mmCIF file of C-alpha atoms in Angstrom:
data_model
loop_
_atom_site.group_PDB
_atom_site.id
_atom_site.type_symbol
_atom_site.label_atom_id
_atom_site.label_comp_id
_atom_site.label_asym_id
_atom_site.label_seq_id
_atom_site.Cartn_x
_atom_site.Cartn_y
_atom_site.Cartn_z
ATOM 1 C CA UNK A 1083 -1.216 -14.299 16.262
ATOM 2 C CA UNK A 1084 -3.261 -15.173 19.430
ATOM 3 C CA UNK A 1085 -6.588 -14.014 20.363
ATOM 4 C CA UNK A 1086 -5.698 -10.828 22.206
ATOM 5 C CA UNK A 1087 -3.279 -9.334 19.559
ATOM 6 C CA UNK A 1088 -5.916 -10.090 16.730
ATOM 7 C CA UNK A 1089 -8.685 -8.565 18.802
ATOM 8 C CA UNK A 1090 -6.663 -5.527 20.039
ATOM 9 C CA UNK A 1091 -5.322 -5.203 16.375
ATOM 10 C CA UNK A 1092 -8.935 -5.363 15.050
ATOM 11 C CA UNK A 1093 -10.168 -2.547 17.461
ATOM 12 C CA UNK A 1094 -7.509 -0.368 16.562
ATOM 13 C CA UNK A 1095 -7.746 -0.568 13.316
ATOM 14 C CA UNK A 1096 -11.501 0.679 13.497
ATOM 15 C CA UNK A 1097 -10.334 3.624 15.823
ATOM 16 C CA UNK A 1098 -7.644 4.262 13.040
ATOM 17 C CA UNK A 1099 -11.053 4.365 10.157
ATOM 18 C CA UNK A 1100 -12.642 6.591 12.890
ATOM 19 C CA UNK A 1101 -9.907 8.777 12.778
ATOM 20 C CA UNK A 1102 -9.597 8.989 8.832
ATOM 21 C CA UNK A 1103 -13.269 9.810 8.620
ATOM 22 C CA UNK A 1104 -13.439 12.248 10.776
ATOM 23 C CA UNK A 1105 -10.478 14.093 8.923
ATOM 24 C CA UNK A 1106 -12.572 13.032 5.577
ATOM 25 C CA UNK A 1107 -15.566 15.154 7.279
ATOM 26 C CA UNK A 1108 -17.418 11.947 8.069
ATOM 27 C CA UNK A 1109 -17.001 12.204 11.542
ATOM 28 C CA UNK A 1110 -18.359 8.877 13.380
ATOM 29 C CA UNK A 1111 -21.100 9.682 16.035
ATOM 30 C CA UNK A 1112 -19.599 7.725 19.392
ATOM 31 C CA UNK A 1113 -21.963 4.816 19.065
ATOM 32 C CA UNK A 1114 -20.701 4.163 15.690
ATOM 33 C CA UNK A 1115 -17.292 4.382 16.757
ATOM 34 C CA UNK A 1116 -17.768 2.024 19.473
ATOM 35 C CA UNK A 1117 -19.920 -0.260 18.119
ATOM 36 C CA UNK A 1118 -17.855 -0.218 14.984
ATOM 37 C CA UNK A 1119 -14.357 -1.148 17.606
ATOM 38 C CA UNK A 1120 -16.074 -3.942 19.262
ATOM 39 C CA UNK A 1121 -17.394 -5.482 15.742
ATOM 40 C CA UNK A 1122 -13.821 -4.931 14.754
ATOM 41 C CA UNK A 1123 -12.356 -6.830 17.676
ATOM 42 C CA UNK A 1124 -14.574 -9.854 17.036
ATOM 43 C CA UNK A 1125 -14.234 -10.133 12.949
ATOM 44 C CA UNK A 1126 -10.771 -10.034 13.735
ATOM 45 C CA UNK A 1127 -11.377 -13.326 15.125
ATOM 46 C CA UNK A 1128 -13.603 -15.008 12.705
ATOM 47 C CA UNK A 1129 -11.373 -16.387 10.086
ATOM 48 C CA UNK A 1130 -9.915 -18.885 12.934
ATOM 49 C CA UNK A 1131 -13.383 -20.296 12.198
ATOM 50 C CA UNK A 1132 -11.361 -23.058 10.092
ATOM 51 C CA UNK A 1133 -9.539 -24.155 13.096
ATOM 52 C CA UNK A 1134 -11.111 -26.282 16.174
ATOM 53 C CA UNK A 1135 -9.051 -25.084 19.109
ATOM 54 C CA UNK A 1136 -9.885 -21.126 17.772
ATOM 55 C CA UNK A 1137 -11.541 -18.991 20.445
ATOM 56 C CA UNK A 1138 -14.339 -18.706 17.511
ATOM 57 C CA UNK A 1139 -14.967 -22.500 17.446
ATOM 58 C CA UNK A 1140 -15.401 -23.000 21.057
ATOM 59 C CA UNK A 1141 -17.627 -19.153 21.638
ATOM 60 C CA UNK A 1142 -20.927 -21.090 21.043
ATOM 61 C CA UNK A 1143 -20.715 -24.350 22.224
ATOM 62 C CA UNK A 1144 -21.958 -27.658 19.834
ATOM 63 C CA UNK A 1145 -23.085 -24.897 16.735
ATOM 64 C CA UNK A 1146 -19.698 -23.134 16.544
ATOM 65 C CA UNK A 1147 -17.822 -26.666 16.794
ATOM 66 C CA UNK A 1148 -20.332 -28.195 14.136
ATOM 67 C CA UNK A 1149 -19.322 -24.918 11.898
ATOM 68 C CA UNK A 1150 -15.978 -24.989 12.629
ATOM 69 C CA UNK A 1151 -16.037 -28.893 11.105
ATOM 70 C CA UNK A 1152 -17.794 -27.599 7.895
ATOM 71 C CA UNK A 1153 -15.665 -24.897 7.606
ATOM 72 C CA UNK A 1154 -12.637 -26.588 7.619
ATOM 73 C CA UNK A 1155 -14.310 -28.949 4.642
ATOM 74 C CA UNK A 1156 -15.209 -26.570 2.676
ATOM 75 C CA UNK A 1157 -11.796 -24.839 2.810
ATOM 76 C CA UNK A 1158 -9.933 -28.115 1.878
ATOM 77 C CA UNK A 1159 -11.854 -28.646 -0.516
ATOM 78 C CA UNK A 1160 -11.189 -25.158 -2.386
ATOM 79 C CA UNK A 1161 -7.649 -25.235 -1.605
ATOM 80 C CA UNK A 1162 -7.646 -28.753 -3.540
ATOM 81 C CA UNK A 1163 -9.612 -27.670 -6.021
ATOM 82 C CA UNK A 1164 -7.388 -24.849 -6.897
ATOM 83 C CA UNK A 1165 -3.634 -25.473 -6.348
ATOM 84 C CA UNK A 1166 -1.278 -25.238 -8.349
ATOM 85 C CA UNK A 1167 2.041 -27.522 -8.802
ATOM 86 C CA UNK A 1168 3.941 -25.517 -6.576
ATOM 87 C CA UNK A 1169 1.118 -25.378 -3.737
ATOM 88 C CA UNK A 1170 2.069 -28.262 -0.962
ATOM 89 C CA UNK A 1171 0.011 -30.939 -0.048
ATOM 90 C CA UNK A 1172 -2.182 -30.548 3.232
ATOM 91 C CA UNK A 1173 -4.429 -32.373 5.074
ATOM 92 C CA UNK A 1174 -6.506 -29.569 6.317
ATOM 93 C CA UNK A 1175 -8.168 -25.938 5.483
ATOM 94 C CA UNK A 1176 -6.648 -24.269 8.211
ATOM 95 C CA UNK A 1177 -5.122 -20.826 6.894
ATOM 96 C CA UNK A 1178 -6.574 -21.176 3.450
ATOM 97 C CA UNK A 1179 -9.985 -19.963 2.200
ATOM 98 C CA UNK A 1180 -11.360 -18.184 5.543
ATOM 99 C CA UNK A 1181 -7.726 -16.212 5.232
ATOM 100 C CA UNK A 1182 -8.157 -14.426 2.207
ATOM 101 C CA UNK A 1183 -9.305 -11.288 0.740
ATOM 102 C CA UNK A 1184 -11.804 -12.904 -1.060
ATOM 103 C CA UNK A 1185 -13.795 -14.209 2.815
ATOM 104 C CA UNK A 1186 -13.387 -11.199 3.840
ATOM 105 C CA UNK A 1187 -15.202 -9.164 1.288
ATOM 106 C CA UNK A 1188 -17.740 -11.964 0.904
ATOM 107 C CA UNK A 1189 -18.639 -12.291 5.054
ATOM 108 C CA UNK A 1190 -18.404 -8.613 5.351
ATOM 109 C CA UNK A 1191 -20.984 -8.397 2.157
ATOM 110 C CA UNK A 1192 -23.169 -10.886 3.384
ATOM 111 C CA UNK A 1193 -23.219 -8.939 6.976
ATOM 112 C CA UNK A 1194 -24.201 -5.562 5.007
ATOM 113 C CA UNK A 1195 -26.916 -7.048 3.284
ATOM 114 C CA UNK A 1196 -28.360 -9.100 6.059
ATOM 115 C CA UNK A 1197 -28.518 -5.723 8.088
ATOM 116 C CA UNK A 1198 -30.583 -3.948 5.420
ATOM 117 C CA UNK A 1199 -33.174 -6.559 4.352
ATOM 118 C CA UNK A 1200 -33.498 -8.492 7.450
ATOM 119 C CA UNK A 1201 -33.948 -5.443 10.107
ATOM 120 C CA UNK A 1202 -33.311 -4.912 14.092
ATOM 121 C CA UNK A 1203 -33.384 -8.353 14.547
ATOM 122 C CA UNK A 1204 -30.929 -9.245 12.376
ATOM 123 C CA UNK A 1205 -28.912 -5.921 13.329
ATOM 124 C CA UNK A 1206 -29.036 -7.308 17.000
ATOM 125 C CA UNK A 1207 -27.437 -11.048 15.840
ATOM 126 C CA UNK A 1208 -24.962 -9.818 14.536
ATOM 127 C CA UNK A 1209 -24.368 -7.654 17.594
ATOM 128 C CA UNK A 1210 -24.654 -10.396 20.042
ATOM 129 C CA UNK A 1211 -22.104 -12.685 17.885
ATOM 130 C CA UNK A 1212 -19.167 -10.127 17.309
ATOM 131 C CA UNK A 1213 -19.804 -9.023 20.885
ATOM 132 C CA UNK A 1214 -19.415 -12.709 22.654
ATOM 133 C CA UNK A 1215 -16.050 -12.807 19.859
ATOM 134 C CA UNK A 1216 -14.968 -9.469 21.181
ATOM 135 C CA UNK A 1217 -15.357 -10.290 25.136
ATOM 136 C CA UNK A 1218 -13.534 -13.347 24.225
ATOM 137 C CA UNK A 1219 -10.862 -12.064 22.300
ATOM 138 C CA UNK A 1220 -10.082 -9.067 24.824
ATOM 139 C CA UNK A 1221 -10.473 -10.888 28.030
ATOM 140 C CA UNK A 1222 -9.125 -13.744 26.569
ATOM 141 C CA UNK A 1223 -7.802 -15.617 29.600
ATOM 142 C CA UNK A 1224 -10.966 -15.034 32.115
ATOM 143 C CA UNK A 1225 -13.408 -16.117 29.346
ATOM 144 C CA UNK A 1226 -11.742 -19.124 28.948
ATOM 145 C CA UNK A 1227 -13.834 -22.172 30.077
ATOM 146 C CA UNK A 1228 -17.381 -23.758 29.363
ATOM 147 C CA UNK A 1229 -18.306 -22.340 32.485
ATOM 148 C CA UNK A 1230 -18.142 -18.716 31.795
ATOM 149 C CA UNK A 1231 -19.694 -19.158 28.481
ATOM 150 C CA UNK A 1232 -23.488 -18.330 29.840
ATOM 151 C CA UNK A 1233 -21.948 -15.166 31.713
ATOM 152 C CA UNK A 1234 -20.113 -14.176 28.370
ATOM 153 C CA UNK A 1235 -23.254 -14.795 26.276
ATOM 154 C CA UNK A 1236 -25.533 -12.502 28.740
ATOM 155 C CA UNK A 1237 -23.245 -10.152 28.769
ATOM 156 C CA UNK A 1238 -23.228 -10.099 25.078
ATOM 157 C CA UNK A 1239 -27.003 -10.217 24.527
ATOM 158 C CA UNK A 1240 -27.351 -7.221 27.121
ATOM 159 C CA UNK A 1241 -24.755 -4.931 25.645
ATOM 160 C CA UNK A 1242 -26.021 -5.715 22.496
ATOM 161 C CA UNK A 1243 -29.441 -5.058 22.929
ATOM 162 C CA UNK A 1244 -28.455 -1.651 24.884
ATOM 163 C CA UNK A 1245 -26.079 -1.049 21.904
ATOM 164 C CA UNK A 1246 -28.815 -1.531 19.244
ATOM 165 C CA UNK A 1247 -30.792 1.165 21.132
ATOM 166 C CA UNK A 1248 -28.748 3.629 21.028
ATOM 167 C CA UNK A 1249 -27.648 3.590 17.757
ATOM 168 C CA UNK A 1250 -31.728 3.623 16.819
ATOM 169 C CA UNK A 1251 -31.559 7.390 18.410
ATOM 170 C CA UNK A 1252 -32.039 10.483 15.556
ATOM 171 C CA UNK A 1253 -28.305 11.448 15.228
ATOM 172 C CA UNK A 1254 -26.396 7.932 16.838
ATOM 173 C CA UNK A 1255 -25.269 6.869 13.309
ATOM 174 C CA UNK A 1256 -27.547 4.100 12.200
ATOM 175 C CA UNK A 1257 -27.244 5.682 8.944
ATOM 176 C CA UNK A 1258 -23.861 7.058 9.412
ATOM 177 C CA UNK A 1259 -21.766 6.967 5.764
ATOM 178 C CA UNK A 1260 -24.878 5.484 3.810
ATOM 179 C CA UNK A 1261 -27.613 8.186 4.522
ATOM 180 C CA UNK A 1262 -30.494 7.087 1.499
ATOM 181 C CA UNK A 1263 -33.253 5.660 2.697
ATOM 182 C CA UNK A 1264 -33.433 1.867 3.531
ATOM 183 C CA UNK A 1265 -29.905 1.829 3.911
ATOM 184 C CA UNK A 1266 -29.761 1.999 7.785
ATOM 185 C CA UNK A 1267 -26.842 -0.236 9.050
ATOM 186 C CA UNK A 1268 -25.481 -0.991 5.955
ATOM 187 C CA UNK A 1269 -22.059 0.227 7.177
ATOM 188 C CA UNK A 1270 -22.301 -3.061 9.362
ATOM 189 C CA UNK A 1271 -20.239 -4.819 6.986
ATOM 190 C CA UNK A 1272 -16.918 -2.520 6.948
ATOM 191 C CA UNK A 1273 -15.892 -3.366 10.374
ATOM 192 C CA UNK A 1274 -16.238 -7.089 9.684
ATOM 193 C CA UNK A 1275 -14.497 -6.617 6.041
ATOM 194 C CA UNK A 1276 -11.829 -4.766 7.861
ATOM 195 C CA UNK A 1277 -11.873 -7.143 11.090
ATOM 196 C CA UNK A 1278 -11.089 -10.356 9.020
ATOM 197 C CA UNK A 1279 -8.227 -8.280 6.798
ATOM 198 C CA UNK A 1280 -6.522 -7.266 9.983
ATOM 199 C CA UNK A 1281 -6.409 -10.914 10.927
ATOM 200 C CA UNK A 1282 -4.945 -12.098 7.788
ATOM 201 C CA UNK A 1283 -1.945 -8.837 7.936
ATOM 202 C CA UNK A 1284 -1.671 -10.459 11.200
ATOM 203 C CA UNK A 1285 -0.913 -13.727 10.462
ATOM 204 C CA UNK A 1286 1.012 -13.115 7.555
ATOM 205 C CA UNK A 1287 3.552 -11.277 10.379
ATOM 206 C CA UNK A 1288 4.595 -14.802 11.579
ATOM 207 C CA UNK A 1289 6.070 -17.804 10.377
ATOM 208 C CA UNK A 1290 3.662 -19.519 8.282
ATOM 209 C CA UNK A 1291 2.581 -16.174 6.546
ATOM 210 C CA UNK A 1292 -0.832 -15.776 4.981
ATOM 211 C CA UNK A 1293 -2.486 -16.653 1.499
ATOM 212 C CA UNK A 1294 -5.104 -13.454 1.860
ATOM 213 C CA UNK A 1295 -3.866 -12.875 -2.261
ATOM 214 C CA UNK A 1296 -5.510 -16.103 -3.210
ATOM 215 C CA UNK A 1297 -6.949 -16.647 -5.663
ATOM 216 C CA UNK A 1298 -4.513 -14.309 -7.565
ATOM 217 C CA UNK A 1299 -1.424 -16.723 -8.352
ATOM 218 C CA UNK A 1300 1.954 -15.834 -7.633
ATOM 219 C CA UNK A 1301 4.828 -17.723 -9.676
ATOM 220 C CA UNK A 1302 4.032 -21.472 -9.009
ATOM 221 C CA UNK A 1303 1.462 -21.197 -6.143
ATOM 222 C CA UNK A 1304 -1.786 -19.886 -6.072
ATOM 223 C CA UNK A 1305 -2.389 -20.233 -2.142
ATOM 224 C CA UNK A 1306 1.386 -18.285 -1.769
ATOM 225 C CA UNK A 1307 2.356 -17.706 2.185
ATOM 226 C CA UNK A 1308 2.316 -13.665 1.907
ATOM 227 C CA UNK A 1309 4.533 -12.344 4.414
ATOM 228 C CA UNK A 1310 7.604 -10.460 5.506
ATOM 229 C CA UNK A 1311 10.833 -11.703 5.124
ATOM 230 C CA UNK A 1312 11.448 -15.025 7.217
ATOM 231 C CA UNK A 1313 14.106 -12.705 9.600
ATOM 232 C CA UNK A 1314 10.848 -10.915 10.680
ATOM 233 C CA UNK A 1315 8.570 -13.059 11.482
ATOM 234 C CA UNK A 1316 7.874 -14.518 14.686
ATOM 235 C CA UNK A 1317 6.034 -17.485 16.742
ATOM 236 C CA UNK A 1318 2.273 -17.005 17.308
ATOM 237 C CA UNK A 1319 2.574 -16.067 20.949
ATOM 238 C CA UNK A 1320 6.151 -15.230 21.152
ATOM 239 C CA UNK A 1321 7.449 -12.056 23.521
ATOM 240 C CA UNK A 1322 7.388 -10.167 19.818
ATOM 241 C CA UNK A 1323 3.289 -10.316 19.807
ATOM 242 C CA UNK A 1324 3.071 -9.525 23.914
ATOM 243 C CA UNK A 1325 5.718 -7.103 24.782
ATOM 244 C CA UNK A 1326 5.718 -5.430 21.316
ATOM 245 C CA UNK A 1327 2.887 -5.485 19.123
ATOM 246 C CA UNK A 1328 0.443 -5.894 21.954
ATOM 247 C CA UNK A 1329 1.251 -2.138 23.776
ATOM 248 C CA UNK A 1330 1.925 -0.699 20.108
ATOM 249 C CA UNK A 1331 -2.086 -1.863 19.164
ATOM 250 C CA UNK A 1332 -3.179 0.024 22.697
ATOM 251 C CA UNK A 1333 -1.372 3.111 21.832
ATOM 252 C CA UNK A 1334 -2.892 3.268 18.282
ATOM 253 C CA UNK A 1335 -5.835 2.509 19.206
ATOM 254 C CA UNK A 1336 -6.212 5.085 22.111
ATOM 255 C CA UNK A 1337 -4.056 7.535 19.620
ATOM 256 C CA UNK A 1338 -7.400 6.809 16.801
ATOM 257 C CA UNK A 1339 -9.421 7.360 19.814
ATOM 258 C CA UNK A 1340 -9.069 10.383 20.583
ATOM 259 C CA UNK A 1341 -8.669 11.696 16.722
ATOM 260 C CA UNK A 1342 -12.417 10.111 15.789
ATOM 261 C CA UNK A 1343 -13.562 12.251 19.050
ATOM 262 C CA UNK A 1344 -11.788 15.573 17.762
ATOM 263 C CA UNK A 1345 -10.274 15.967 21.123
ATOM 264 C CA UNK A 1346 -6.396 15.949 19.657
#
């Protein structure tokens, strides 16, 4: 899928946790909700890292490029490493390591404990980065452009900075979910976990499908193309992922909305 769908799809799929928790009787206080969305939207993003014309590899200039090159590397080389007979032969990492279950749970991991041991200023970098992926992925087409890369990176650093404030506030859910001391923002990581997941469901809806089972083999492959049946997918970008799935992610998300706020 494109930029907007995964974004929209990521951000409604945090609404959707929202929802659950608060019928759980973990009700998310509204910054965590909304902080937790806009996270959502921009981890949904993030396993494009493996590909150069991603929104993710262009969102911070030469340093996202320069990581998109060694992530792509370091993909090949695992999907090399790890084929089996009936994987094909490839000349790049694109949809491989950065789209499976395994990424996800490791970046999301990573993002939990980097919260907890590295404090606010850690908490507000990995505001500011999901935010400037979230901006990007949700006004996709007037973020496009070196030039509006400064305005989209202020923007970010502002919200993110106001964001991190409020959550700091007795009772904004710093320490929603994971309440023991020193724990404060360790719930940082299940937006991103669930961010990058959403992506992979995603792709796996179109043509090429999705390996997000790897490393688990299935018959001959161990990198299989999860997915649908071919007679249901569709084209990245096709009227399917705007006129359908597009309005469909709105709805659930304002449906998730509104259930995480307790006002239906």
């Amino acid at each position: 899928m494109m930029g907007p769908a995964h974004s929209l799809s990521g951000a409604a799929a945090w609404l959707g946790v929202g929802a659950a928790a608060a019928a759980a009787g973990h009700a998310m206080p509204w910054p965590v909700l909304l902080v937790g969305a806009l996270i959502c939207a921009g981890a949904a993003l993030a396993p494009d890292l493996d590909h150069k014309a991603a929104t993710i590899s262009n969102a911070f200039g030469p340093v996202s490029k320069r990581l998109c090159e060694i992530v792509d590397k370091l993909s090949y080389a695992a999907y090399k490493s790890t084929r089996k007979p009936g994987d094909p032969r490839r000349s790049g990492g694109h949809r491989t390591l950065t789209h499976t279950w395994v990424w996800a749970v490791a970046i999301g991991s990573g993002t939990a404990v980097l919260a907890i041991t590295c404090g606010r200023w850690a908490v507000l970098g990995i505001l500011f980065v999901h935010m400037v992926l979230a901006i990007e992925g949700l006004l996709w087409r007037a973020a496009r452009g070196s030039s509006s890369n400064v305005l989209v990176w202020l923007l970010a650093a502002t919200s993110s900075w106001i964001l991190a404030q409020t959550l700091d506030k007795p009772g904004n859910g710093s320490d929603w979910l994971f309440t023991a001391p020193g724990q404060e923002y360790l719930w940082l990581g299940l937006p991103v976990i669930l961010g990058a997941l959403v992506h992979d469901i995603g792709d796996a809806l179109t043509v090429s499908g999705c390996p997000v089972l790897w490393p688990i083999p299935i018959g001959r492959k161990r990198w299989y193309p999860v997915g649908p049946p071919k007679a249901m997918r569709f084209r990245a970008g096709s009227w399917v992922e705007l006129k359908v799935l597009t309005p469909v992610f709105m709805v659930l998300g304002a449906v998730g909305c509104a259930a995480a706020l307790n006002f239906i």
